[in-house]
Amino acid sequence: MEISPLRTDDRLQAAELVAEAFPHPNGWPTIELALEEVDESLAHRACLAARDGDQLLGWVAATGLYRGRVWELHPLVVRDRARGGGIGSALVDALARDVAARGGLTLWVGTDDDRGETNLAHVELYPAPLDHVRRIEAPASHPLGFYVRAGFALSGIIPDANGSGLPAILLARRLARQ
């Protein structure tokens, strides 16, 4: 496996991976919508790809915010049959190094609970949303555990971000101190 910048000639494979991984209505259920996401990433984000020869195994992108000190990881996609082999972790680590080299101090990601998989779904999170974060539970199928293992820490939630009772879960990873 090789990790290098995502190229414009990866565009169709990258879109196929996005549509395969996020087919639900809050994701990219069509190849056209997935192509728009890839084009947006290629035009405005730092993008890295994992390849095995000509086959794209996965890709990741990030956008700089707060004068380039904080970057949002979005999206991370790994080919379905290649998941569990360390590709996602390798992409996140490579992206963290790339963002740190660009002056980034923090990398953050939002992982949605748009299918009601965590114990935060369909719960009244107000008036103290952070109290619920301390007790979060998610099944192994939810990306939360992956991001925690990849060095991210729970940093907050956005109640109802994905519809009534369906929060976004925010995580952050320190990259470097300056």
Coordinates of C-alpha atoms in Angstrom, one line a residue:
M1 CA 0.0 0.0 0.0
E2 CA 1.2 3.5 -0.9
I3 CA -0.1 6.8 0.5
S4 CA 0.2 9.8 -1.7
P5 CA -1.9 12.9 -2.7
L6 CA -5.3 12.1 -4.2
R7 CA -5.2 12.9 -7.9
T8 CA -7.8 14.1 -10.4
D9 CA -7.5 10.8 -12.2
D10 CA -8.6 9.1 -9.0
R11 CA -11.9 11.1 -9.1
L12 CA -14.3 8.3 -10.3
Q13 CA -12.9 5.7 -7.9
A14 CA -13.0 8.1 -5.0
A15 CA -16.6 8.9 -5.8
E16 CA -17.5 5.3 -6.0
L17 CA -16.0 4.7 -2.5
V18 CA -18.0 7.7 -1.1
A19 CA -21.3 6.5 -2.6
E20 CA -20.5 2.9 -1.3
A21 CA -19.6 4.0 2.2
F22 CA -22.3 6.7 2.7
P23 CA -25.4 5.6 0.7
H24 CA -28.0 7.0 3.2
P25 CA -29.9 10.2 2.6
N26 CA -27.6 12.3 4.9
G27 CA -24.6 11.0 2.9
W28 CA -24.0 10.7 -0.8
P29 CA -26.5 8.3 -2.1
T30 CA -25.8 8.9 -5.8
I31 CA -22.6 8.9 -7.8
E32 CA -23.4 12.5 -8.9
L33 CA -23.5 13.7 -5.3
A34 CA -20.3 11.7 -4.5
L35 CA -18.5 13.3 -7.5
E36 CA -19.5 16.7 -6.2
E37 CA -17.9 15.8 -2.8
V38 CA -14.7 14.6 -4.5
D39 CA -14.5 17.7 -6.6
E40 CA -14.9 19.9 -3.6
S41 CA -12.2 18.0 -1.8
L42 CA -9.8 18.2 -4.7
A43 CA -10.4 21.9 -5.1
H44 CA -10.3 23.1 -1.5
R45 CA -8.9 20.5 0.8
A46 CA -5.7 18.6 1.6
C47 CA -6.4 15.1 0.2
L48 CA -4.4 11.8 0.6
A49 CA -5.1 8.5 -1.0
A50 CA -4.1 4.9 -0.2
R51 CA -3.4 2.8 -3.3
D52 CA -2.6 -0.7 -4.2
G53 CA -1.3 -0.2 -7.7
D54 CA -4.0 1.5 -9.7
Q55 CA -6.7 0.6 -7.2
L56 CA -7.8 3.2 -4.7
L57 CA -8.2 1.6 -1.3
G58 CA -9.3 4.7 0.5
W59 CA -8.9 8.4 0.8
V60 CA -9.1 11.2 3.4
A61 CA -9.4 15.0 3.2
A62 CA -9.2 18.0 5.6
T63 CA -10.0 21.7 5.5
G64 CA -8.0 24.3 7.4
L65 CA -9.9 26.6 9.8
Y66 CA -8.9 29.2 12.4
R67 CA -6.0 30.6 10.3
G68 CA -4.9 27.0 9.6
R69 CA -4.4 26.0 13.2
V70 CA -7.5 23.7 13.3
W71 CA -8.4 21.4 10.5
E72 CA -11.5 19.4 9.9
L73 CA -11.1 15.8 8.7
H74 CA -13.8 15.2 6.1
P75 CA -14.3 12.7 4.6
L76 CA -12.5 9.5 5.5
V77 CA -13.4 6.6 3.2
V78 CA -12.0 3.0 2.9
R79 CA -13.1 0.4 0.4
D80 CA -15.6 -1.9 2.1
R81 CA -13.6 -5.1 1.6
A82 CA -10.3 -3.4 2.8
R83 CA -11.7 -2.2 6.1
G84 CA -10.1 -3.5 9.2
G85 CA -6.6 -3.8 7.6
G86 CA -5.2 -0.5 9.0
I87 CA -5.8 1.6 5.9
G88 CA -8.0 4.1 7.7
S89 CA -5.5 4.5 10.6
A90 CA -2.6 4.9 8.1
L91 CA -4.6 7.6 6.2
V92 CA -5.5 9.5 9.4
D93 CA -1.8 9.4 10.6
A94 CA -0.5 10.5 7.2
L95 CA -3.1 13.3 7.2
A96 CA -2.1 14.4 10.7
R97 CA 1.5 14.6 9.7
D98 CA 0.6 16.6 6.6
V99 CA -1.7 19.0 8.5
A100 CA 1.0 19.5 11.2
A101 CA 3.6 20.3 8.5
R102 CA 1.1 23.0 7.3
G103 CA 1.1 24.5 10.8
G104 CA -2.0 22.7 12.1
L105 CA -2.2 22.2 15.8
T106 CA -5.5 20.3 16.0
L107 CA -7.4 17.9 13.7
W108 CA -11.1 17.5 14.5
V109 CA -13.8 15.2 13.1
G110 CA -17.6 14.9 13.5
T111 CA -19.0 11.5 13.5
D112 CA -22.7 11.5 13.1
D113 CA -25.3 9.4 14.9
D114 CA -27.7 9.7 12.0
R115 CA -29.0 6.1 12.5
G116 CA -29.6 6.2 16.2
E117 CA -26.8 3.8 17.1
T118 CA -25.4 5.5 20.2
N119 CA -27.0 6.0 23.6
L120 CA -27.2 9.7 22.8
A121 CA -29.8 9.2 20.2
H122 CA -33.4 10.1 20.9
V123 CA -32.4 11.4 24.4
E124 CA -33.1 14.9 25.7
L125 CA -29.5 16.3 25.7
Y126 CA -30.4 19.7 27.0
P127 CA -29.7 21.6 29.3
A128 CA -26.3 19.9 29.8
P129 CA -25.2 18.1 26.6
L130 CA -21.7 17.5 27.9
D131 CA -23.0 15.5 30.8
H132 CA -24.2 12.9 28.3
V133 CA -20.9 12.9 26.4
R134 CA -19.1 11.6 29.5
R135 CA -21.4 8.5 29.4
I136 CA -21.4 7.8 25.6
E137 CA -21.7 4.3 24.4
A138 CA -21.6 3.1 20.8
P139 CA -21.6 -0.3 19.1
A140 CA -18.4 -1.5 17.3
S141 CA -20.1 -0.7 14.0
H142 CA -20.1 3.0 14.8
P143 CA -17.0 5.0 13.8
L144 CA -16.6 6.5 17.3
G145 CA -14.4 3.7 18.5
F146 CA -12.1 3.9 15.4
Y147 CA -11.5 7.6 16.0
V148 CA -10.8 7.2 19.7
R149 CA -8.3 4.4 18.8
A150 CA -6.8 6.8 16.3
G151 CA -5.9 9.3 19.0
F152 CA -9.0 11.5 19.0
A153 CA -10.7 12.6 22.2
L154 CA -14.3 13.4 22.7
S155 CA -14.7 17.1 22.6
G156 CA -18.5 17.7 22.3
I157 CA -21.8 17.1 20.6
I158 CA -24.2 19.0 18.6
P159 CA -27.7 17.9 19.5
D160 CA -30.2 17.4 16.6
A161 CA -27.5 17.9 14.0
N162 CA -28.9 15.0 11.9
G163 CA -32.5 15.6 12.7
S164 CA -34.6 15.5 15.9
G165 CA -32.8 13.3 18.5
L166 CA -29.8 12.5 16.2
P167 CA -26.6 14.3 17.3
A168 CA -23.2 14.9 15.8
I169 CA -20.3 13.7 18.0
L170 CA -17.2 15.8 17.9
L171 CA -13.7 14.6 18.5
A172 CA -10.3 16.3 18.3
R173 CA -6.7 15.2 18.1
R174 CA -3.7 17.4 19.1
L175 CA -1.1 17.4 16.4
A176 CA 1.7 19.5 17.8
R177 CA 2.6 22.2 20.3
Q178 CA 4.2 25.4 19.1

